[in-house]
Short mmCIF file of C-alpha atoms in Angstrom, two decimals:
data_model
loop_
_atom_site.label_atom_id
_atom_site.label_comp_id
_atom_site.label_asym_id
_atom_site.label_seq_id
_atom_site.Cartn_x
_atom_site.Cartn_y
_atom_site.Cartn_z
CA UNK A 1 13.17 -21.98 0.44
CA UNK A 2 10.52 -25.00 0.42
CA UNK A 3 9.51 -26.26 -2.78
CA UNK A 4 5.98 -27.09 -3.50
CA UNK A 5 4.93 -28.07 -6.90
CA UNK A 6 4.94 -26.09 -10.07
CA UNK A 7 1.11 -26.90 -11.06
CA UNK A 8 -1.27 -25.15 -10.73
CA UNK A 9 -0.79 -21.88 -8.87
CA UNK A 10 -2.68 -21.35 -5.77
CA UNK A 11 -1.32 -23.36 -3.40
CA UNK A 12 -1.05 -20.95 -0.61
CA UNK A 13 -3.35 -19.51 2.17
CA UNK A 14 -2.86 -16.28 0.32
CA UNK A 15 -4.74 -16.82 -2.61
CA UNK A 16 -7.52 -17.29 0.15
CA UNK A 17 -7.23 -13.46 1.59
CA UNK A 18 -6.46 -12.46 -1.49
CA UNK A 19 -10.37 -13.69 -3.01
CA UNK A 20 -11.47 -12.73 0.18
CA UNK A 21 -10.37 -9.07 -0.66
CA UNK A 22 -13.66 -7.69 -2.73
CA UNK A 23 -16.20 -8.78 0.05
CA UNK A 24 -14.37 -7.26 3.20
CA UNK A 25 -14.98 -3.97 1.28
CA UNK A 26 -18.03 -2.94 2.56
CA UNK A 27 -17.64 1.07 1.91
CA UNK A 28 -20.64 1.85 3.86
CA UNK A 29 -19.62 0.40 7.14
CA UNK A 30 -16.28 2.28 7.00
CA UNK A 31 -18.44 5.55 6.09
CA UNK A 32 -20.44 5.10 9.02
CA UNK A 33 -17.36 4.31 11.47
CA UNK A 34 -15.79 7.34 9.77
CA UNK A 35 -18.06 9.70 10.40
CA UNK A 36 -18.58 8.80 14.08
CA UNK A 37 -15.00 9.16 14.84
CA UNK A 38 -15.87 12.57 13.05
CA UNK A 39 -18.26 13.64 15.67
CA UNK A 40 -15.81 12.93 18.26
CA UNK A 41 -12.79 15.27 16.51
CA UNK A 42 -12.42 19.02 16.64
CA UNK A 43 -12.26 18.90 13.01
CA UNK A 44 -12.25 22.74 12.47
CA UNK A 45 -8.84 23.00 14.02
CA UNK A 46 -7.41 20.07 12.49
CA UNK A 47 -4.53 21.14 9.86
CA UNK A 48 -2.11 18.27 10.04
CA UNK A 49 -1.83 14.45 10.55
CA UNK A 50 1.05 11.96 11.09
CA UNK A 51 1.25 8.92 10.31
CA UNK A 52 3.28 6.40 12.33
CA UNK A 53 3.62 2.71 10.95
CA UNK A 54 5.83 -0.35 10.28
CA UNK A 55 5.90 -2.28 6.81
CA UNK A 56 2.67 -2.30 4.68
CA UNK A 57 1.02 -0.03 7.70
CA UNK A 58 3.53 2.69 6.63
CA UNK A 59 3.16 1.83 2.64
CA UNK A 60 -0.43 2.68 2.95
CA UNK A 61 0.05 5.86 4.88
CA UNK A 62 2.23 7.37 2.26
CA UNK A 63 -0.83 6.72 -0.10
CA UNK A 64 -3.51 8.23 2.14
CA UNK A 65 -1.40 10.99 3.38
CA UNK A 66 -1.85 12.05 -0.95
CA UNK A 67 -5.19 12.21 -0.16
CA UNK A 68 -5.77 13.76 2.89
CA UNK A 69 -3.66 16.72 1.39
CA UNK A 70 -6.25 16.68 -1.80
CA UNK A 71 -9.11 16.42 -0.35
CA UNK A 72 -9.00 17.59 3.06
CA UNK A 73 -6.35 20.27 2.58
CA UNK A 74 -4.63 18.35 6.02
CA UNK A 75 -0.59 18.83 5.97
CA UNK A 76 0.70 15.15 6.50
CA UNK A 77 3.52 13.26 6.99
CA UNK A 78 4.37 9.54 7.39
CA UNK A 79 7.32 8.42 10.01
CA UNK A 80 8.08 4.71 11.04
CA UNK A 81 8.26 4.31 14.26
CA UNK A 82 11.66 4.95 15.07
CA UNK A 83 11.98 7.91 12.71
CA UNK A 84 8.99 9.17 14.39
CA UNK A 85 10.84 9.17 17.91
CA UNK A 86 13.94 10.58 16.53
CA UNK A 87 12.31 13.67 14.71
CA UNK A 88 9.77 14.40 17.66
CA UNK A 89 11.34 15.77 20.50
CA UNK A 90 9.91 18.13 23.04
CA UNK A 91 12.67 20.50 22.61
CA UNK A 92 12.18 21.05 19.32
CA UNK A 93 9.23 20.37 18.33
CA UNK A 94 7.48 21.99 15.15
CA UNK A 95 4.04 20.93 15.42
CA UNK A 96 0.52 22.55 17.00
CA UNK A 97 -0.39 19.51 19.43
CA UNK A 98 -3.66 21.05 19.33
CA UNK A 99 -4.25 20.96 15.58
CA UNK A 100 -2.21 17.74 14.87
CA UNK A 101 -3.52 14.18 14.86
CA UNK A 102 -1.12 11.43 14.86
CA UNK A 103 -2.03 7.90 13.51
CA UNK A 104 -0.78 5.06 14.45
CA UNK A 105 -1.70 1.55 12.60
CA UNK A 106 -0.74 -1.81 12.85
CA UNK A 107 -2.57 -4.52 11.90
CA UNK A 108 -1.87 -7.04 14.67
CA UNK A 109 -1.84 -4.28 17.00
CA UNK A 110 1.51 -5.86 18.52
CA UNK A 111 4.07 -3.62 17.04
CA UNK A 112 6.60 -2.90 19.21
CA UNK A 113 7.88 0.31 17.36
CA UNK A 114 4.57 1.51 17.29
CA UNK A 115 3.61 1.13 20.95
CA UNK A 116 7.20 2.77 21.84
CA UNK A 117 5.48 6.17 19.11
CA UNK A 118 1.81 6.25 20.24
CA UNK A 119 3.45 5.95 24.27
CA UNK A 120 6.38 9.25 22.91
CA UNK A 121 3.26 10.69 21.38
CA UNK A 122 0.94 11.00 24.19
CA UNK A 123 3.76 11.65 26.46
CA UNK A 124 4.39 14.77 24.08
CA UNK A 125 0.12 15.69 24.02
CA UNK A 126 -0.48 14.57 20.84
CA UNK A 127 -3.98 13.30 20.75
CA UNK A 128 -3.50 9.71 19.12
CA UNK A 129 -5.92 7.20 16.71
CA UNK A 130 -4.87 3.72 16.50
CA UNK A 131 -6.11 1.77 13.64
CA UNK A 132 -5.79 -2.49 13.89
CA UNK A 133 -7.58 -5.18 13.39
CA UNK A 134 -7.12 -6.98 16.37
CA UNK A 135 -9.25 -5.60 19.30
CA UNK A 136 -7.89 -5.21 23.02
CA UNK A 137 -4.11 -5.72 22.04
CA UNK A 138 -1.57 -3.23 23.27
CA UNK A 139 -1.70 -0.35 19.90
CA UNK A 140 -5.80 -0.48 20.49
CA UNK A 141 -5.89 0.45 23.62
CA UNK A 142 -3.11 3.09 23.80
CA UNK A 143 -5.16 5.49 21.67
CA UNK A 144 -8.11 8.30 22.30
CA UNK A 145 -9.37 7.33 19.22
CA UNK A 146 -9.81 4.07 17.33
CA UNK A 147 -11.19 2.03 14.23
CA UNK A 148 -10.71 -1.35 13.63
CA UNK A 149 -9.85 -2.49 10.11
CA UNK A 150 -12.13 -5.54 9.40
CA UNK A 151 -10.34 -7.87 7.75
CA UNK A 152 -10.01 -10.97 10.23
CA UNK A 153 -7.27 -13.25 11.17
CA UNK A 154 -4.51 -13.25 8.11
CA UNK A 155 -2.19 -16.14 8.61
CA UNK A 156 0.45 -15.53 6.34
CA UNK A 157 3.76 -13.60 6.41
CA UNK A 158 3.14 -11.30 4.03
CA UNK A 159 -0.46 -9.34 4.76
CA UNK A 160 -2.69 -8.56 1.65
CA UNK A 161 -6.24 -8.56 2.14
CA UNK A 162 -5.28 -6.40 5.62
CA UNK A 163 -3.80 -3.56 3.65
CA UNK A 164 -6.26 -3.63 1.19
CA UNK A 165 -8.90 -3.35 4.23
CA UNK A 166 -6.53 -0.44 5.42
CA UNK A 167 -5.91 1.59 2.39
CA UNK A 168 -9.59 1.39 2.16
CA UNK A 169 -10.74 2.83 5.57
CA UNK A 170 -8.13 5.59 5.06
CA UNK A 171 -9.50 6.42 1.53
CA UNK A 172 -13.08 7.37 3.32
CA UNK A 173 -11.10 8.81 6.28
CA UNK A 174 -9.63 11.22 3.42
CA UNK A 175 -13.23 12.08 1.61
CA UNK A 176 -15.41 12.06 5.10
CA UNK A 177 -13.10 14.75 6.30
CA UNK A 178 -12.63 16.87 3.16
CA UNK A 179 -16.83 16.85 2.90
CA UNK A 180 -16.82 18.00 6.42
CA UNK A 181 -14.23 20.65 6.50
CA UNK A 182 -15.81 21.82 2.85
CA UNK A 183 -12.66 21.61 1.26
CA UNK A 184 -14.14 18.82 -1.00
CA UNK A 185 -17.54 19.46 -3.10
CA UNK A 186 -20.10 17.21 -2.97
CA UNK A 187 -19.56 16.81 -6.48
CA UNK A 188 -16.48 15.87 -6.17
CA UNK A 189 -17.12 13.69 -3.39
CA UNK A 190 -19.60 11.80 -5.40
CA UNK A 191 -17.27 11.24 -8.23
CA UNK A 192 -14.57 9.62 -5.63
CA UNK A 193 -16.90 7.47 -4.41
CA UNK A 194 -17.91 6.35 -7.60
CA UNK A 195 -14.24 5.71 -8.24
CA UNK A 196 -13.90 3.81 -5.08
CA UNK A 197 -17.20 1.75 -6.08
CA UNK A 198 -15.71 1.04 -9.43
CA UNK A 199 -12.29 -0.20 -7.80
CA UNK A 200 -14.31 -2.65 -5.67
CA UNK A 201 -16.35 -3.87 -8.64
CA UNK A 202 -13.07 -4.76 -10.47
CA UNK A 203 -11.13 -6.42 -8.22
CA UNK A 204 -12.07 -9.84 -8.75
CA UNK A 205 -11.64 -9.41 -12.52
CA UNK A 206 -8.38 -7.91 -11.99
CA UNK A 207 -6.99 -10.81 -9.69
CA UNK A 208 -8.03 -13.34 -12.73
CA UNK A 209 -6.64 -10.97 -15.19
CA UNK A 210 -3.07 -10.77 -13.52
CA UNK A 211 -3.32 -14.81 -12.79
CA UNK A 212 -3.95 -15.26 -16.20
CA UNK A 213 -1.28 -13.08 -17.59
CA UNK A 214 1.34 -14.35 -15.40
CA UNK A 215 0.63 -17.97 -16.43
CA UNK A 216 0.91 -17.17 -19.82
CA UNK A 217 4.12 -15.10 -19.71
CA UNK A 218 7.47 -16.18 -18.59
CA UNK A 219 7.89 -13.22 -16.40
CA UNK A 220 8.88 -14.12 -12.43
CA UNK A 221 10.37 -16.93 -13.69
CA UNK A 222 13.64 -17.54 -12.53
CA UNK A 223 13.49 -13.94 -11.01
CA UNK A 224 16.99 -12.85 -8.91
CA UNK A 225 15.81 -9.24 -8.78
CA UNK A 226 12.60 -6.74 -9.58
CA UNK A 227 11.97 -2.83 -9.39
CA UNK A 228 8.63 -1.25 -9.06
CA UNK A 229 8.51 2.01 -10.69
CA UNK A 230 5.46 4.45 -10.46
CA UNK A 231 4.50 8.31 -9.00
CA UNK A 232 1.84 10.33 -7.19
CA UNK A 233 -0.44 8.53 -5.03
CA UNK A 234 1.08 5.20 -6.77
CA UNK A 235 4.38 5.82 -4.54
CA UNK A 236 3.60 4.39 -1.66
CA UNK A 237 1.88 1.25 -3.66
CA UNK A 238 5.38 0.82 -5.42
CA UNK A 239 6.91 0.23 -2.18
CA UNK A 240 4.27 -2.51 -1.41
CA UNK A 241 4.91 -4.11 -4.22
CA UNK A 242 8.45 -4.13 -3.21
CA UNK A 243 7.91 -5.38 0.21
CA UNK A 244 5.53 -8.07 -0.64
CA UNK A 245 8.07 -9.32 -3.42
CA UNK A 246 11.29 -9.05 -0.68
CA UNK A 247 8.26 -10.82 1.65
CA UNK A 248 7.50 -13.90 -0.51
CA UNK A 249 10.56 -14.69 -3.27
CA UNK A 250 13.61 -13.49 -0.79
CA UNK A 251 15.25 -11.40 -3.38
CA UNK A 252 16.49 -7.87 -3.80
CA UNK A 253 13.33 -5.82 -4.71
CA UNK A 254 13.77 -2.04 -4.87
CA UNK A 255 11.09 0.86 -5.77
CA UNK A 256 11.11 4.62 -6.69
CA UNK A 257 9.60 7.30 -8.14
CA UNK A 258 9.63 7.00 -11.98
CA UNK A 259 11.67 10.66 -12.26
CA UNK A 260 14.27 9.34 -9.71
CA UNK A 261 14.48 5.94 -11.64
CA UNK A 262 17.17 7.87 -14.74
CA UNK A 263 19.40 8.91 -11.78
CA UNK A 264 21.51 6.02 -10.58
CA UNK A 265 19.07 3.32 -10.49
CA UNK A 266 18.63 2.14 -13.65
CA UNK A 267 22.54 1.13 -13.58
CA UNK A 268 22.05 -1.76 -11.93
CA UNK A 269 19.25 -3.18 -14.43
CA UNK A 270 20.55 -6.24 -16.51
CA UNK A 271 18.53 -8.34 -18.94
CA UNK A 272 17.95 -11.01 -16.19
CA UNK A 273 16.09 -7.83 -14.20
CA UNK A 274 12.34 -7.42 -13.84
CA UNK A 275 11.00 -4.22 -14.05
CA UNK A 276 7.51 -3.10 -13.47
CA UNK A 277 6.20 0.01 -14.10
CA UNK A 278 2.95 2.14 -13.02
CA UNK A 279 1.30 4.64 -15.85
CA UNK A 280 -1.90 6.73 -14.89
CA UNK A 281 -1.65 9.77 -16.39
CA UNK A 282 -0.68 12.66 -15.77
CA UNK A 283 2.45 14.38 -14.05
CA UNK A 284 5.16 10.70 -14.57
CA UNK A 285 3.22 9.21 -17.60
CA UNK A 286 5.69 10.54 -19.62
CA UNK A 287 8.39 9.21 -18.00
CA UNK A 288 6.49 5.90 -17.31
CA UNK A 289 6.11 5.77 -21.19
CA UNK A 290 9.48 6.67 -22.00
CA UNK A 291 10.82 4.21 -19.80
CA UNK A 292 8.79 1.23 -20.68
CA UNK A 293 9.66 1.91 -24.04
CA UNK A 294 13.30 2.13 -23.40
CA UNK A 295 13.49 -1.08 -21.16
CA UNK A 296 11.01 -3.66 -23.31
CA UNK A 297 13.49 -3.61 -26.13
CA UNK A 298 16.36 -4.29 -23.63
CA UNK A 299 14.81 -7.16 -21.05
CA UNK A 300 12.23 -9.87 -21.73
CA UNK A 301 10.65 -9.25 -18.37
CA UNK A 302 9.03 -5.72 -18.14
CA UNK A 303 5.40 -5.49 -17.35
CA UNK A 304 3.76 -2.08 -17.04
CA UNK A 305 0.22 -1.25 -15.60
CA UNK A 306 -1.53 0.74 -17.98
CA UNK A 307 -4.59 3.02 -15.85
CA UNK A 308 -5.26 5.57 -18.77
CA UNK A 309 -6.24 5.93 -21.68
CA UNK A 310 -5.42 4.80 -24.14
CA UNK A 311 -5.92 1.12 -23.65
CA UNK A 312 -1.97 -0.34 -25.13
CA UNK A 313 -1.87 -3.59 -26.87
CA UNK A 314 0.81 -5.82 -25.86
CA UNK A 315 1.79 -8.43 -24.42
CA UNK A 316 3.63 -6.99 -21.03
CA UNK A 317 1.00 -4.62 -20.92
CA UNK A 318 -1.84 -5.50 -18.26
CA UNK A 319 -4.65 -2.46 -18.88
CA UNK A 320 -6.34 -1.44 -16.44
CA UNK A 321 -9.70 1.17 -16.36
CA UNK A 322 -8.21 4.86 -15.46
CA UNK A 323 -9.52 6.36 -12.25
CA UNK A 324 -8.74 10.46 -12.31
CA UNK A 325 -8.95 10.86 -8.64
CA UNK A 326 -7.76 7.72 -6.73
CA UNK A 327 -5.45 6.68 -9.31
CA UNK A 328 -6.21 3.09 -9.15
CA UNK A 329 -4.25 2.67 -6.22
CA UNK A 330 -6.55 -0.29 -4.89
CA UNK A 331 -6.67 -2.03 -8.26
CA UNK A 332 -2.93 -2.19 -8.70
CA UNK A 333 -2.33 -2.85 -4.53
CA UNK A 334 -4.18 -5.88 -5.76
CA UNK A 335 -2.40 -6.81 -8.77
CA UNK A 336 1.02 -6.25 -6.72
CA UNK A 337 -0.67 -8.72 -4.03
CA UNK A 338 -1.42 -11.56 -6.72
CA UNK A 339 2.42 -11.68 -8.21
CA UNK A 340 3.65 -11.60 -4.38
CA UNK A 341 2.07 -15.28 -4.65
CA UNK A 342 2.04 -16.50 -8.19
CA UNK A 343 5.37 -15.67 -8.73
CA UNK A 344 7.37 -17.90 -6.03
CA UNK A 345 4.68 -20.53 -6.66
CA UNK A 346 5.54 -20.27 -10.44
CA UNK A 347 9.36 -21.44 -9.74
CA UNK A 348 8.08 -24.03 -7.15
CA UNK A 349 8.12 -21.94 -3.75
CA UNK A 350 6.08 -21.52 -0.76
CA UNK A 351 5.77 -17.71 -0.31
CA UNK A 352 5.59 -18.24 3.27
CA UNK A 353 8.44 -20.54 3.77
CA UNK A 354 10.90 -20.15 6.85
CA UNK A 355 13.83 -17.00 6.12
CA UNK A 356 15.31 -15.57 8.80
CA UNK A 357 12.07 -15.82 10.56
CA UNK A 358 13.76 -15.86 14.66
CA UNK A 359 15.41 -12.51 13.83
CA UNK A 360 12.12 -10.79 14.90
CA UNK A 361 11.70 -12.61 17.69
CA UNK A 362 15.96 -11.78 18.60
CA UNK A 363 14.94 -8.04 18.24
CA UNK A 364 11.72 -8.13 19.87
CA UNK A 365 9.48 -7.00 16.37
CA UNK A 366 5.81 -7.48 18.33
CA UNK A 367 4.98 -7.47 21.98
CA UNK A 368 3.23 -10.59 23.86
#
């Protein structure tokens, strides 16, 4: 990989959409795109969504699809592309075209796996919602329905400030729909939104919080391997944080659900692994606990992400404020995003430096 210099962090474009991250947030808008799509769904008759997406597209969807089962009582399920086509067939298939929703997302909107599912999709009657960000590309038009993320042009390899923008939209898709159906109280839908208010108000705290704990521990450095550990809605923001690692250092990064973690995995751990591990209550914290516990007395370089309470003082420890409902899925999306960048930069890397980078264009990754 290309070396830049060790001092100071920052170097790349990506610390740019990263601080770009809290301002793109702009709840209200999504609300208001939300609940126009609304008008246009049968939403009565809606019991089930699936979710079709490559990469960070797909990471997010196993997050929302937690939430569109919790608050919308909406059966879901999250395929990449190929998967997607394989499962689906019209001799078999298991689902009520007429109460199903498939959604497709992809950032760029140039997804050639994704095209190939929305085109099966349609084919099969499935009525279809693409989410991008890039208008009048080839996913965007393919749909019946469509929202556009809002994030702008994201020159880097791996995407942050996109996902967060995604994660985001789908998070209101989730609570707009459970308010409408009446499966979610306007109580309750208050106190998510306050959650989802609070998560924006943090994030710019949190990025300085993780840049300054990284800079003044040695973890990432000399990394050869990392595992992200966490549950519940926090399982699909493990595997971004695996991704985005594989993305930027060009190591082996693996992730899985904290209970799985005692049955094989942990074999492979040595003292020059990093671990990092996700605790916010709840059905895993145990295990989270246990775990941490367990592996800070046998490596130097495990960090876990504290989102209850109590607040834990220590070093690998970075605390942040517990959200019941959401989980703090933004807030530690974030936090995965910042050591995607601070840690190749912190052994003298470019995060977005050349790897293998023709092989997508060999297999025909994106369209046009």
């Amino acid at each position: 990989m290309l070396k830049v210099d060790n001092d100071p962090l920052k170097k790349s474009i990506m610390w740019e959409y990263i601080n770009e991250i809290k301002s793109l947030l702009k709840k209200n808008n999504y609300s208001l795109t939300v609940k126009e799509l609304l008008k246009k769904l049968n939403v009565a008759s809606l019991n089930e969504i699936i979710f079709v997406g490559h990469g960070s597209s797909y990471n997010v969807s196993i997050i929302a699809s937690h939430m569109f089962s919790e608050f919308a009582r909406v059966k879901s399920q999250c395929f990449m592309p190929m998967s997607f086509n394989y499962h689906i067939d019209s001799s078999n298939i298991m689902y009520n075209r007429e109460r199903t929703l498939v959604i497709a997302i992809s950032q760029t909107g140039t997804s050639r796996g994704t095209i190939e599912a929305i085109e099966k999709a349609k084919d099969l009657g499935f009525k279809v919602l693409t989410i991008t960000d890039v208008m009048d590309t080839p996913v965007s038009s393919l749909g019946d329905y469509y929202l556009n993320i809002g994030c702008g042009e994201e020159n880097s390899n791996a995407k942050t400030k996109g996902v967060c923008c995604t994660l985001m939209l789908l998070q209101i898709f989730a609570i707009e729909l459970g308010l409408l159906k009446g499966t979610l109280s306007q109580e309750k839908y208050d106190a998510i939104n306050k959650e989802i208010d609070l998560s924006i108000e943090e994030i710019d705290e949190i990025i300085d919080k993780t840049v300054g704990w990284i800079r003044n521990s040695e973890f990432g450095r000399n990394i050869k391997d990392i595992c992200f550990l966490g549950y519940g809605k926090n399982d699909g923001t493990i595997l971004e944080g695996m991704l985005k690692l594989i993305e930027t250092m060009c190591i082996p990064a693996t992730s899985t659900v904290i209970e799985e973690f005692s049955h094989g995995l942990h074999r492979y751990i040595t003292e020059d692994s990093h671990i990092v591990i996700v605790n916010t209550g709840g059905i895993g914290s145990y295990e989270a606990i246990k775990t941490y516990d367990y592996f800070k007395t046998k490596i130097p370089n495990c960090l876990l992400i504290n989102g209850t309470e109590p607040i834990i003082n220590d070093e690998n420890v970075i605390n942040i404020k517990e959200k019941m409902y959401t989980e703090s899925v933004l807030n530690i999306m974030v936090i995965f995003h910042v050591l995607s960048v601070a840690i190749p930069e912190k052994n003298g890397l470019d995060p977005n430096a050349y790897s293998n980078d023709e092989y997508t264009k060999f297999i025909h990754t994106r369209v046009g």
